Amino acid sequence: MIDGHVPAIRIAGARKVYSSAPWARARIAVEDVSIEVPEGAIHGLLGPNGAGKTTTIKMLLGLVRPTAGEFEILGHPSRVPANRAGLGFLPEQPYFPSQLSATQAMTLYARLAGVPVSERHGRIADLLERVGLGRHEHARLSEFSRGMLQRLGIAQALVGRPTVVVLDEPASGLDPVGQRDVRNLMMGLRDEGVTVLLSSHQLSEVEAVCDRVSILDRGRLAAEGPLDDLLNVAGRTSVRATGLPGALPATVVALTDDVAVSGDVWVFSVLDADVRAVVDAVDDAGGRVVTVTPKRESLEDYFARLLARPSAEQEVAS
Amino acid sequence: MIGRLSAIAGAVFMDAVRRRVVYVVVFFGAVLALAIPTLPAYGMGIVSGIYREVSLALTFAASMVLVLALAANRVPAEVERRTVYNVLSKPVRRLEYLAGTWMGVFAVMGGAVAGFTLIEQAVALTRYHDPMWRLWEGALAIWLESGVVGAFAISVSAVAGPVVVAVASLTMVFIGHARDSVVGTGGSAMARALYPSLDTFNVINPVAHGSGIDAVYAAGMMVAFVGWVGVLLLLGVVAFDRRDL
């Protein structure tokens, strides 16, 4: 339960062990992974290749049999097919029956998702338009480019008006405009109250749209929590100043050890307790403080630092 | 459930009928049907009986080729290319996926067997001025048997690749028609009853050289067909349910 509410997605104690034969050495793909995603949030699932992201998603969707663990969508076991009625899924690099047209494929998925006949035609046309395939509705999928198949994959994931959407690398194969469209689409879904679980290698995308992230490493949960809590550097403040005559005041230099300068703009960080003194020193030197914000690491830096540790200890932000 | 089954079957049908293999097999079937009257046996004056026999054999061989081409690689390819994820992540049971796939293949086979039979009828009408309506009784038996072989192929393909499926399916057809050789015509009734025989669907003799099959025999064929397909798909679902995709 999250604040008394049933989470949209709940994974508890997920474990998957692959073994090709009883005598063969078992390979642990996922070990004790627990994730809760509240309704209406965008939750990022990150990790290097082979970290267990896709296996975790597949266990949630009933595509892989878990060795252990509980998997729920809106409080109901997700491995029961009927409980996936409100779920949309975009697999990584989706493919479709190549001899069908876009409309025929969407009709198939709409029927499987239980979209009523009366709504089907309009819903399919709207979605194809929304993902930029409106002019290709009758084209055969064998003629589609990689990016077009990705867009169709997104459309099929949304065809059943899902309340929970799982997207595995949604920006894969898309050009920069397409990637921006996907970001806007995810934020639009959040505005509509749809919960999104986003698995991605594109950290800038995750940083731009996600409220919380879970980071997997070697099958285990290495870090989990709201992005602000994970990336904000406790006890330090970032100061951006301009108009300084050639150099930082000596008082500031003594208080900081990371200074970056670009043209007339100086960026540095200091301990929270030193902010007042630093602002006064910049003023006294004739400069102007532009911003004072909590120091925040980039997700890329955080990710690299986390995974560089010899053994990823669990790091959970509240 | 019916809606999901028909949705999957419809998609499989639409996808399959646009594949070149269907038309290539039907084309060569037509060429061979046209060539039947040139066979040496015709010089001996045994005309219509042999024509029917060879036509049914041709339809059977072509339908086996086609059903394996359509069914052996259907599930493995969908798993390999991950198209199955788009289906099974929705509220669709694996039973519905396998049964719907089988229904789609079976529907294509119905069209193909009907096509073969129409071509053979056209040749018969042109060459012998006889439409040979009895060929449809044989076509029904062949279509039903192709459904059984299709169910076997799809069930095996739930856990094996296309080469294994093709070899296993051909072995199944061979064994299915070898009861008299294996058990012997004088073998025990129990052994004959338990043997996985497909001979029920072999109606070449009554159709080609006799007076055809009656309604009771046709009903028996239907019962055997339903039993075979039901058991095979059920075994396939049990295996597929345990598989990680």
Coordinates of C-alpha atoms in Angstrom, one line a residue:
Chain A
M1 CA 0.0 0.0 0.0
I2 CA 1.2 3.5 -0.8
D3 CA -0.3 6.2 1.5
G4 CA -3.4 3.9 2.0
H5 CA -3.8 3.4 -1.8
V6 CA -3.4 0.3 -3.8
P7 CA -0.3 0.7 -6.0
A8 CA -0.9 0.6 -9.7
I9 CA 2.0 -1.8 -10.0
R10 CA 3.3 -4.0 -7.2
I11 CA 6.3 -6.4 -7.5
A12 CA 7.3 -8.0 -4.3
G13 CA 10.3 -10.4 -3.9
A14 CA 10.7 -11.1 -7.6
R15 CA 13.1 -13.9 -8.3
K16 CA 14.0 -15.7 -11.5
V17 CA 16.5 -18.5 -11.8
Y18 CA 17.2 -20.0 -15.3
S19 CA 18.4 -23.5 -15.5
S20 CA 18.7 -25.3 -18.9
A21 CA 18.8 -28.7 -17.2
P22 CA 18.7 -30.1 -13.6
W23 CA 22.4 -30.8 -13.7
A24 CA 23.4 -27.5 -15.3
R25 CA 24.5 -24.5 -13.3
A26 CA 21.6 -22.2 -12.5
R27 CA 21.8 -18.6 -13.5
I28 CA 20.1 -16.0 -11.3
A29 CA 18.5 -13.4 -13.5
V30 CA 16.5 -11.5 -10.9
E31 CA 16.9 -11.7 -7.1
D32 CA 14.6 -10.2 -4.6
V33 CA 13.4 -7.2 -6.6
S34 CA 10.5 -5.2 -5.1
I35 CA 8.9 -2.2 -6.8
E36 CA 5.8 -0.3 -6.1
V37 CA 4.5 2.3 -8.5
P38 CA 1.7 4.6 -7.3
E39 CA -1.2 5.4 -9.6
G40 CA -0.6 8.3 -12.1
A41 CA 3.2 8.2 -11.8
I42 CA 5.9 7.7 -14.3
H43 CA 8.4 5.2 -12.8
G44 CA 11.7 4.5 -14.5
L45 CA 13.3 1.1 -14.5
L46 CA 17.0 1.4 -15.2
G47 CA 20.0 -0.8 -15.4
P48 CA 22.8 -1.9 -17.6
N49 CA 22.3 -4.7 -20.2
G50 CA 21.6 -8.0 -18.4
A51 CA 20.6 -6.3 -15.2
G52 CA 17.2 -8.0 -15.2
K53 CA 14.9 -5.2 -16.3
T54 CA 13.2 -7.1 -19.1
T55 CA 12.9 -10.3 -17.2
T56 CA 11.2 -8.4 -14.3
I57 CA 8.8 -6.8 -16.8
K58 CA 8.1 -10.2 -18.5
M59 CA 7.4 -11.8 -15.1
L60 CA 4.9 -8.9 -14.4
L61 CA 3.2 -9.5 -17.8
G62 CA 3.0 -13.3 -17.4
L63 CA 5.5 -13.9 -20.3
V64 CA 8.1 -15.5 -18.0
R65 CA 7.3 -17.8 -15.0
P66 CA 8.8 -16.4 -11.9
T67 CA 10.7 -18.6 -9.5
A68 CA 9.3 -16.5 -6.7
G69 CA 7.5 -13.3 -6.0
E70 CA 4.2 -11.5 -6.2
F71 CA 3.1 -9.4 -9.2
E72 CA 0.1 -7.2 -9.1
I73 CA -1.6 -4.7 -11.4
L74 CA -4.1 -2.4 -9.5
G75 CA -4.2 -4.9 -6.6
H76 CA -4.8 -8.0 -8.7
P77 CA -2.4 -10.8 -9.7
S78 CA -1.1 -9.7 -13.1
R79 CA -0.3 -13.2 -14.2
V80 CA -4.0 -14.0 -14.5
P81 CA -4.7 -12.9 -18.1
A82 CA -8.1 -11.4 -17.3
N83 CA -6.4 -9.0 -14.8
R84 CA -4.3 -7.5 -17.7
A85 CA -7.4 -5.9 -19.3
G86 CA -6.2 -2.5 -18.1
L87 CA -2.6 -2.9 -19.1
G88 CA -0.8 -1.8 -22.2
F89 CA 2.7 -3.1 -23.1
L90 CA 5.2 -1.9 -25.7
P91 CA 8.0 -4.5 -26.0
E92 CA 11.5 -3.5 -26.9
Q93 CA 11.8 -3.4 -30.7
P94 CA 8.2 -4.6 -31.4
Y95 CA 7.4 -6.6 -34.5
F96 CA 4.1 -7.4 -36.1
P97 CA 2.6 -9.9 -38.6
S98 CA 4.3 -8.4 -41.7
Q99 CA 1.5 -9.2 -44.1
L100 CA -1.1 -7.2 -42.3
S101 CA -1.8 -3.5 -42.7
A102 CA -1.5 -1.0 -39.8
T103 CA -5.3 -0.9 -39.5
Q104 CA -5.6 -4.7 -39.6
A105 CA -2.9 -5.2 -36.9
M106 CA -4.6 -2.5 -34.7
T107 CA -7.9 -4.2 -35.2
L108 CA -6.5 -7.4 -34.0
Y109 CA -5.0 -5.8 -30.9
A110 CA -8.2 -3.8 -30.2
R111 CA -10.3 -7.0 -30.4
L112 CA -7.9 -8.7 -28.0
A113 CA -8.0 -5.8 -25.6
G114 CA -11.8 -5.9 -25.6
V115 CA -12.5 -2.6 -27.3
P116 CA -16.2 -2.5 -28.2
V117 CA -17.0 -2.7 -32.0
S118 CA -18.7 0.7 -31.9
E119 CA -15.5 2.4 -30.6
R120 CA -13.0 0.4 -32.5
H121 CA -12.7 2.3 -35.8
G122 CA -12.5 5.7 -34.3
R123 CA -10.1 4.6 -31.6
I124 CA -7.7 3.1 -34.1
A125 CA -7.9 6.1 -36.4
D126 CA -7.2 8.4 -33.5
L127 CA -4.3 6.4 -32.2
L128 CA -2.6 6.1 -35.6
E129 CA -3.0 9.8 -36.0
R130 CA -1.6 10.4 -32.5
V131 CA 1.6 8.4 -33.2
G132 CA 2.1 9.9 -36.6
L133 CA 0.9 7.0 -38.8
G134 CA -2.4 8.5 -39.9
R135 CA -1.2 8.5 -43.6
H136 CA 0.0 4.9 -43.4
E137 CA -3.1 3.1 -42.1
H138 CA -3.5 0.9 -45.1
A139 CA 0.2 0.3 -45.8
R140 CA 1.5 -3.2 -45.3
L141 CA 3.7 -3.6 -42.2
S142 CA 6.4 -5.3 -44.3
E143 CA 7.0 -1.8 -45.8
F144 CA 7.3 0.0 -42.4
S145 CA 10.6 1.4 -41.2
R146 CA 12.0 0.6 -37.8
G147 CA 10.7 3.9 -36.4
M148 CA 7.2 3.4 -37.9
L149 CA 7.0 -0.1 -36.2
Q150 CA 8.0 1.5 -33.0
R151 CA 5.2 4.1 -33.3
L152 CA 2.7 1.3 -34.2
G153 CA 3.9 -0.5 -31.1
I154 CA 3.1 2.5 -28.9
A155 CA -0.3 2.7 -30.6
Q156 CA -1.1 -1.0 -29.9
A157 CA -0.1 -0.5 -26.3
L158 CA -2.7 2.2 -25.9
V159 CA -5.5 0.7 -27.9
G160 CA -7.4 -0.7 -24.9
R161 CA -7.4 2.6 -23.0
P162 CA -5.1 1.2 -20.4
T163 CA -4.7 2.6 -16.9
V164 CA -1.2 1.1 -16.6
V165 CA 1.3 1.2 -19.4
V166 CA 4.7 -0.7 -19.5
L167 CA 7.1 0.8 -22.1
D168 CA 10.3 -1.1 -22.8
E169 CA 12.7 1.3 -24.6
P170 CA 9.9 3.4 -26.2
A171 CA 12.3 5.8 -28.0
S172 CA 14.4 3.0 -29.6
G173 CA 14.7 3.5 -33.3
L174 CA 13.1 6.9 -33.3
D175 CA 14.6 10.1 -34.6
P176 CA 15.0 13.1 -32.2
V177 CA 11.5 14.5 -33.1
G178 CA 10.0 11.0 -32.5
Q179 CA 11.8 10.8 -29.1
R180 CA 10.4 14.2 -28.2
D181 CA 6.9 13.0 -29.2
V182 CA 7.3 9.9 -27.0
R183 CA 8.3 12.1 -24.0
N184 CA 5.3 14.3 -24.6
L185 CA 3.1 11.3 -25.0
M186 CA 4.3 9.9 -21.6
M187 CA 3.7 13.2 -19.9
G188 CA 0.3 13.4 -21.5
L189 CA -0.6 9.9 -20.2
R190 CA 0.4 11.0 -16.7
D191 CA -1.8 14.0 -17.0
E192 CA -4.6 11.6 -17.9
G193 CA -3.9 9.6 -14.7
V194 CA -2.3 6.7 -16.5
T195 CA 0.6 5.0 -14.7
V196 CA 3.7 4.4 -16.7
L197 CA 6.5 2.0 -16.0
L198 CA 9.4 3.0 -18.3
S199 CA 12.4 0.8 -19.0
S200 CA 15.0 2.8 -20.8
H201 CA 18.7 3.2 -21.4
Q202 CA 18.2 6.8 -22.4
L203 CA 18.9 8.5 -19.0
S204 CA 18.1 12.0 -20.3
E205 CA 14.7 10.7 -21.2
V206 CA 14.2 9.1 -17.8
E207 CA 15.4 12.2 -16.0
A208 CA 13.1 14.4 -18.0
V209 CA 9.9 12.5 -17.4
C210 CA 10.2 10.1 -14.4
D211 CA 9.0 10.8 -10.9
R212 CA 10.7 7.8 -9.3
V213 CA 13.3 5.3 -10.5
S214 CA 14.4 1.8 -9.6
I215 CA 17.9 0.9 -10.7
L216 CA 18.8 -2.8 -11.2
D217 CA 22.3 -4.2 -11.3
R218 CA 23.1 -7.8 -11.8
G219 CA 19.6 -8.8 -11.0
R220 CA 19.3 -6.9 -7.7
L221 CA 17.8 -3.6 -6.8
A222 CA 20.7 -1.2 -6.5
A223 CA 18.8 2.0 -5.8
E224 CA 15.2 3.1 -5.6
G225 CA 13.3 6.3 -4.9
P226 CA 12.1 9.7 -6.1
L227 CA 14.6 11.2 -8.6
D228 CA 15.0 14.4 -6.5
D229 CA 16.0 12.4 -3.5
L230 CA 18.5 10.3 -5.4
L231 CA 20.1 13.1 -7.4
N232 CA 20.2 16.0 -4.9
V233 CA 23.5 16.0 -3.1
A234 CA 22.7 16.2 0.6
G235 CA 24.1 19.3 2.4
R236 CA 25.4 21.1 -0.7
T237 CA 24.0 24.0 -2.7
S238 CA 24.8 25.0 -6.2
V239 CA 25.4 28.7 -6.9
R240 CA 25.4 30.3 -10.3
A241 CA 26.9 33.8 -10.4
T242 CA 27.8 36.4 -13.1
G243 CA 29.5 39.7 -13.4
L244 CA 32.6 38.8 -11.4
P245 CA 35.8 40.7 -12.4
G246 CA 38.1 37.9 -13.6
A247 CA 38.2 35.6 -10.7
L248 CA 36.1 34.2 -7.8
P249 CA 36.5 36.0 -4.5
A250 CA 39.1 34.3 -2.2
T251 CA 36.3 33.6 0.4
V252 CA 34.4 31.6 -2.2
V253 CA 37.5 29.8 -3.5
A254 CA 38.2 28.6 0.1
L255 CA 34.7 27.2 0.4
T256 CA 34.3 25.3 -2.8
D257 CA 36.2 22.6 -4.7
D258 CA 34.1 22.3 -7.9
V259 CA 34.1 25.4 -10.0
A260 CA 33.0 25.6 -13.7
V261 CA 33.1 28.8 -15.7
S262 CA 31.6 29.5 -19.1
G263 CA 32.0 33.0 -20.4
D264 CA 30.9 35.3 -17.7
V265 CA 28.9 32.6 -15.8
W266 CA 30.4 30.8 -12.8
V267 CA 28.9 27.7 -11.3
F268 CA 30.1 26.2 -8.1
S269 CA 28.8 24.3 -5.0
V270 CA 29.2 25.0 -1.3
L271 CA 28.0 23.5 1.9
D272 CA 24.4 24.7 2.7
A273 CA 25.8 26.5 5.8
D274 CA 28.2 28.6 3.7
V275 CA 25.6 29.9 1.3
R276 CA 25.0 33.2 3.1
A277 CA 28.7 34.0 3.3
V278 CA 29.2 33.1 -0.4
V279 CA 26.3 35.3 -1.6
D280 CA 27.7 38.2 0.4
A281 CA 31.2 37.6 -1.0
V282 CA 29.9 37.6 -4.5
D283 CA 28.0 40.8 -3.8
D284 CA 31.0 42.5 -2.3
A285 CA 33.1 41.6 -5.3
G286 CA 30.6 43.3 -7.6
G287 CA 29.1 40.1 -9.0
R288 CA 25.5 39.0 -9.1
V289 CA 24.1 35.7 -7.8
V290 CA 21.8 34.3 -10.5
T291 CA 20.5 31.1 -8.9
V292 CA 20.9 29.2 -5.6
T293 CA 19.6 25.7 -5.9
P294 CA 20.1 22.4 -4.1
K295 CA 23.1 20.7 -5.7
R296 CA 21.9 18.0 -8.1
E297 CA 23.9 15.3 -9.8
S298 CA 23.0 14.3 -13.3
L299 CA 21.3 10.9 -13.5
E300 CA 24.1 9.8 -15.8
D301 CA 26.7 10.6 -13.2
Y302 CA 24.7 9.0 -10.5
F303 CA 24.1 5.9 -12.6
A304 CA 27.8 5.6 -13.5
R305 CA 28.8 6.1 -9.9
L306 CA 26.3 3.6 -8.5
L307 CA 27.2 0.9 -10.9
A308 CA 31.0 1.4 -10.5
R309 CA 30.8 0.2 -6.9
P310 CA 32.3 -3.2 -6.5
S311 CA 29.1 -4.6 -5.1
A312 CA 25.9 -2.7 -5.4
E313 CA 24.5 -2.2 -2.0
Q314 CA 20.9 -1.3 -1.8
E315 CA 20.4 2.4 -1.7
V316 CA 16.8 3.4 -1.1
A317 CA 15.7 6.9 -0.8
S318 CA 12.5 7.6 1.1
Chain B
M1 CA -13.1 -16.0 -25.5
I2 CA -14.8 -16.6 -28.9
G3 CA -14.0 -13.0 -29.8
R4 CA -10.3 -13.4 -29.0
L5 CA -10.1 -16.8 -30.7
S6 CA -11.7 -15.4 -33.9
A7 CA -9.5 -12.3 -33.7
I8 CA -6.3 -14.4 -33.6
A9 CA -7.6 -16.8 -36.2
G10 CA -8.6 -13.9 -38.5
A11 CA -5.2 -12.4 -38.2
V12 CA -3.4 -15.7 -38.9
F13 CA -5.7 -16.3 -41.9
M14 CA -5.1 -12.8 -43.4
D15 CA -1.3 -13.1 -42.8
A16 CA -1.1 -16.6 -44.2
V17 CA -3.2 -16.1 -47.4
R18 CA -0.8 -13.3 -48.4
R19 CA 2.2 -15.6 -48.2
R20 CA 3.6 -16.8 -51.5
V21 CA 3.9 -20.4 -50.4
V22 CA 0.1 -20.9 -50.5
Y23 CA -0.1 -19.8 -54.2
V24 CA 3.0 -21.7 -55.2
V25 CA 1.6 -24.9 -53.8
V26 CA -1.8 -24.4 -55.4
F27 CA -0.2 -23.5 -58.7
F28 CA 2.0 -26.6 -58.8
G29 CA -1.0 -28.7 -57.6
A30 CA -3.0 -27.3 -60.6
V31 CA -0.2 -28.1 -63.0
L32 CA 0.0 -31.7 -61.7
A33 CA -3.8 -32.0 -61.9
L34 CA -3.7 -31.1 -65.5
A35 CA -0.9 -33.7 -66.1
I36 CA -2.9 -36.6 -64.5
P37 CA -4.6 -37.6 -67.7
T38 CA -1.2 -38.1 -69.3
L39 CA -0.2 -40.8 -66.9
P40 CA 0.6 -44.2 -68.5
A41 CA -2.2 -46.0 -66.7
Y42 CA -4.7 -44.1 -68.9
G43 CA -3.5 -46.1 -71.9
M44 CA -5.1 -49.2 -70.3
G45 CA -8.5 -47.7 -70.2
I46 CA -8.9 -47.3 -66.4
V47 CA -9.9 -43.7 -66.5
S48 CA -12.1 -42.1 -63.9
G49 CA -11.1 -44.3 -60.9
I50 CA -7.5 -43.7 -61.4
Y51 CA -8.1 -40.0 -62.0
R52 CA -9.9 -39.8 -58.7
E53 CA -7.3 -41.8 -56.9
V54 CA -4.4 -39.7 -58.2
S55 CA -6.3 -36.5 -57.6
L56 CA -6.9 -37.3 -54.0
A57 CA -3.3 -38.4 -53.5
L58 CA -2.1 -35.1 -55.0
T59 CA -4.4 -33.1 -52.9
F60 CA -3.2 -35.0 -49.8
A61 CA 0.4 -34.5 -50.6
A62 CA 0.0 -30.8 -51.4
S63 CA -2.1 -30.2 -48.3
M64 CA 0.6 -31.9 -46.1
V65 CA 3.3 -29.6 -47.6
L66 CA 1.1 -26.6 -47.1
V67 CA 0.0 -27.3 -43.6
L68 CA 3.6 -27.8 -42.5
A69 CA 4.7 -24.7 -44.3
L70 CA 2.0 -22.7 -42.4
A71 CA 2.0 -24.4 -39.0
A72 CA 5.5 -25.6 -38.3
N73 CA 7.1 -22.2 -38.0
R74 CA 4.1 -20.0 -37.0
V75 CA 4.6 -20.1 -33.2
P76 CA 8.5 -20.3 -33.2
A77 CA 8.6 -17.3 -35.6
E78 CA 6.2 -15.3 -33.4
V79 CA 8.3 -16.1 -30.3
E80 CA 11.5 -15.4 -32.1
R81 CA 10.3 -12.1 -33.5
R82 CA 8.4 -11.3 -30.3
T83 CA 5.1 -10.6 -32.1
V84 CA 3.7 -13.0 -29.5
Y85 CA 4.3 -10.4 -26.7
N86 CA 1.8 -8.0 -28.2
V87 CA -0.8 -10.7 -28.0
L88 CA 0.0 -12.4 -24.7
S89 CA 0.5 -9.2 -22.7
K90 CA -3.2 -8.5 -23.3
P91 CA -5.9 -10.5 -21.5
V92 CA -5.3 -13.5 -23.7
R93 CA -4.7 -17.0 -22.4
R94 CA -2.1 -19.2 -24.1
L95 CA -4.8 -21.7 -24.9
E96 CA -6.6 -19.0 -26.9
Y97 CA -3.4 -18.1 -28.7
L98 CA -2.6 -21.7 -29.7
A99 CA -6.2 -22.5 -30.6
G100 CA -6.7 -19.3 -32.5
T101 CA -3.5 -19.9 -34.5
W102 CA -4.7 -23.4 -35.3
M103 CA -8.1 -22.1 -36.4
G104 CA -6.5 -19.6 -38.8
V105 CA -4.3 -22.3 -40.3
F106 CA -7.2 -24.7 -40.6
A107 CA -9.3 -22.1 -42.4
V108 CA -6.5 -21.5 -44.9
M109 CA -6.2 -25.2 -45.4
G110 CA -10.0 -25.3 -46.1
G111 CA -9.6 -22.7 -48.9
A112 CA -6.5 -24.5 -50.3
V113 CA -8.1 -28.0 -50.3
A114 CA -11.3 -26.5 -51.9
G115 CA -9.1 -24.8 -54.5
F116 CA -7.3 -28.1 -55.4
T117 CA -10.6 -29.9 -55.6
L118 CA -12.2 -27.2 -57.9
I119 CA -9.2 -27.5 -60.2
E120 CA -9.4 -31.3 -60.3
Q121 CA -13.2 -31.0 -61.0
A122 CA -12.5 -28.6 -63.8
V123 CA -10.0 -31.0 -65.4
A124 CA -12.4 -33.9 -64.9
L125 CA -15.2 -31.9 -66.5
T126 CA -13.2 -30.8 -69.4
R127 CA -11.5 -34.1 -70.1
Y128 CA -14.2 -36.6 -69.1
H129 CA -17.4 -34.5 -69.1
D130 CA -17.9 -35.7 -65.5
P131 CA -17.7 -33.2 -62.6
M132 CA -16.9 -36.1 -60.2
W133 CA -18.7 -34.6 -57.2
R134 CA -17.5 -37.5 -55.0
L135 CA -14.0 -35.8 -54.9
W136 CA -15.5 -33.5 -52.3
E137 CA -15.9 -36.4 -49.9
G138 CA -12.2 -37.1 -50.2
A139 CA -11.5 -33.3 -49.9
L140 CA -13.4 -33.2 -46.6
A141 CA -11.3 -36.2 -45.2
I142 CA -8.1 -34.6 -46.4
W143 CA -9.0 -31.2 -44.9
L144 CA -9.9 -32.8 -41.5
E145 CA -6.6 -34.7 -41.5
S146 CA -4.7 -31.6 -42.4
G147 CA -6.4 -30.0 -39.3
V148 CA -5.1 -32.9 -37.1
V149 CA -1.6 -32.6 -38.6
G150 CA -1.8 -28.8 -38.1
A151 CA -2.8 -29.2 -34.5
F152 CA 0.1 -31.6 -33.9
A153 CA 2.6 -29.2 -35.6
I154 CA 1.4 -26.2 -33.6
S155 CA 1.5 -28.2 -30.4
V156 CA 5.1 -29.4 -31.0
S157 CA 6.1 -26.0 -32.2
A158 CA 5.1 -24.6 -28.8
V159 CA 8.4 -26.1 -27.5
A160 CA 10.5 -26.9 -30.6
G161 CA 11.9 -25.4 -33.7
P162 CA 10.4 -25.7 -37.2
V163 CA 12.8 -28.5 -38.4
V164 CA 11.9 -30.7 -35.4
V165 CA 8.2 -29.9 -35.9
A166 CA 8.3 -30.9 -39.6
V167 CA 10.1 -34.2 -39.0
A168 CA 7.9 -35.0 -36.0
S169 CA 4.7 -34.2 -38.1
L170 CA 5.8 -36.3 -41.0
T171 CA 6.6 -39.2 -38.7
M172 CA 3.2 -38.8 -37.1
V173 CA 1.5 -39.0 -40.5
F174 CA 3.6 -42.0 -41.4
I175 CA 2.9 -43.8 -38.2
G176 CA -0.8 -42.8 -38.3
H177 CA -1.2 -44.6 -41.6
A178 CA 0.9 -47.6 -40.7
R179 CA -1.4 -49.4 -38.3
D180 CA -1.9 -52.4 -40.6
S181 CA 1.9 -52.8 -41.0
V182 CA 2.7 -52.3 -37.3
V183 CA -0.1 -54.1 -35.6
G184 CA -1.1 -56.3 -38.5
T185 CA -4.6 -56.8 -39.8
G186 CA -5.0 -59.7 -37.6
G187 CA -3.6 -58.0 -34.5
S188 CA -5.4 -57.8 -31.2
A189 CA -8.5 -55.6 -31.1
M190 CA -7.0 -53.8 -28.1
A191 CA -3.8 -52.9 -29.9
R192 CA -5.7 -51.8 -33.0
A193 CA -8.0 -49.7 -30.9
L194 CA -5.2 -48.0 -29.0
Y195 CA -3.0 -47.4 -32.0
P196 CA -2.9 -43.7 -32.9
S197 CA -4.3 -44.3 -36.4
L198 CA -5.2 -41.7 -38.9
D199 CA -6.7 -44.3 -41.3
T200 CA -10.2 -42.9 -40.6
F201 CA -9.3 -40.1 -42.9
N202 CA -8.1 -42.3 -45.7
V203 CA -11.1 -42.5 -48.0
I204 CA -9.3 -42.9 -51.3
N205 CA -10.6 -46.4 -52.0
P206 CA -14.3 -45.7 -51.4
V207 CA -14.1 -42.4 -53.1
A208 CA -12.0 -43.4 -56.1
H209 CA -13.2 -46.9 -56.7
G210 CA -16.3 -47.4 -54.6
S211 CA -19.5 -45.6 -53.9
G212 CA -18.1 -42.9 -51.6
I213 CA -18.7 -42.5 -47.9
D214 CA -22.0 -42.3 -46.1
A215 CA -23.2 -39.8 -43.5
V216 CA -22.4 -42.2 -40.6
Y217 CA -18.8 -42.6 -41.7
A218 CA -18.5 -38.8 -42.1
A219 CA -19.8 -38.3 -38.6
G220 CA -17.3 -40.8 -37.3
M221 CA -14.5 -38.8 -39.1
M222 CA -15.7 -35.7 -37.4
V223 CA -15.6 -37.3 -34.0
A224 CA -12.1 -38.6 -34.6
F225 CA -11.1 -35.1 -35.8
V226 CA -12.5 -33.3 -32.8
G227 CA -10.8 -35.9 -30.5
W228 CA -7.4 -35.7 -32.1
V229 CA -7.4 -31.9 -32.3
G230 CA -8.7 -31.4 -28.8
V231 CA -6.1 -33.7 -27.2
L232 CA -3.2 -32.4 -29.3
L233 CA -3.9 -28.7 -28.6
L234 CA -4.4 -29.5 -24.9
L235 CA -1.0 -31.1 -24.8
G236 CA 0.5 -28.2 -26.7
V237 CA -1.1 -25.7 -24.2
V238 CA 0.3 -27.6 -21.2
A239 CA 3.8 -27.4 -22.7
F240 CA 3.4 -23.8 -23.9
D241 CA 2.1 -22.7 -20.5
R242 CA 5.4 -23.8 -18.9
R243 CA 7.5 -22.0 -21.4
D244 CA 9.3 -18.7 -20.7
L245 CA 8.9 -16.3 -23.7

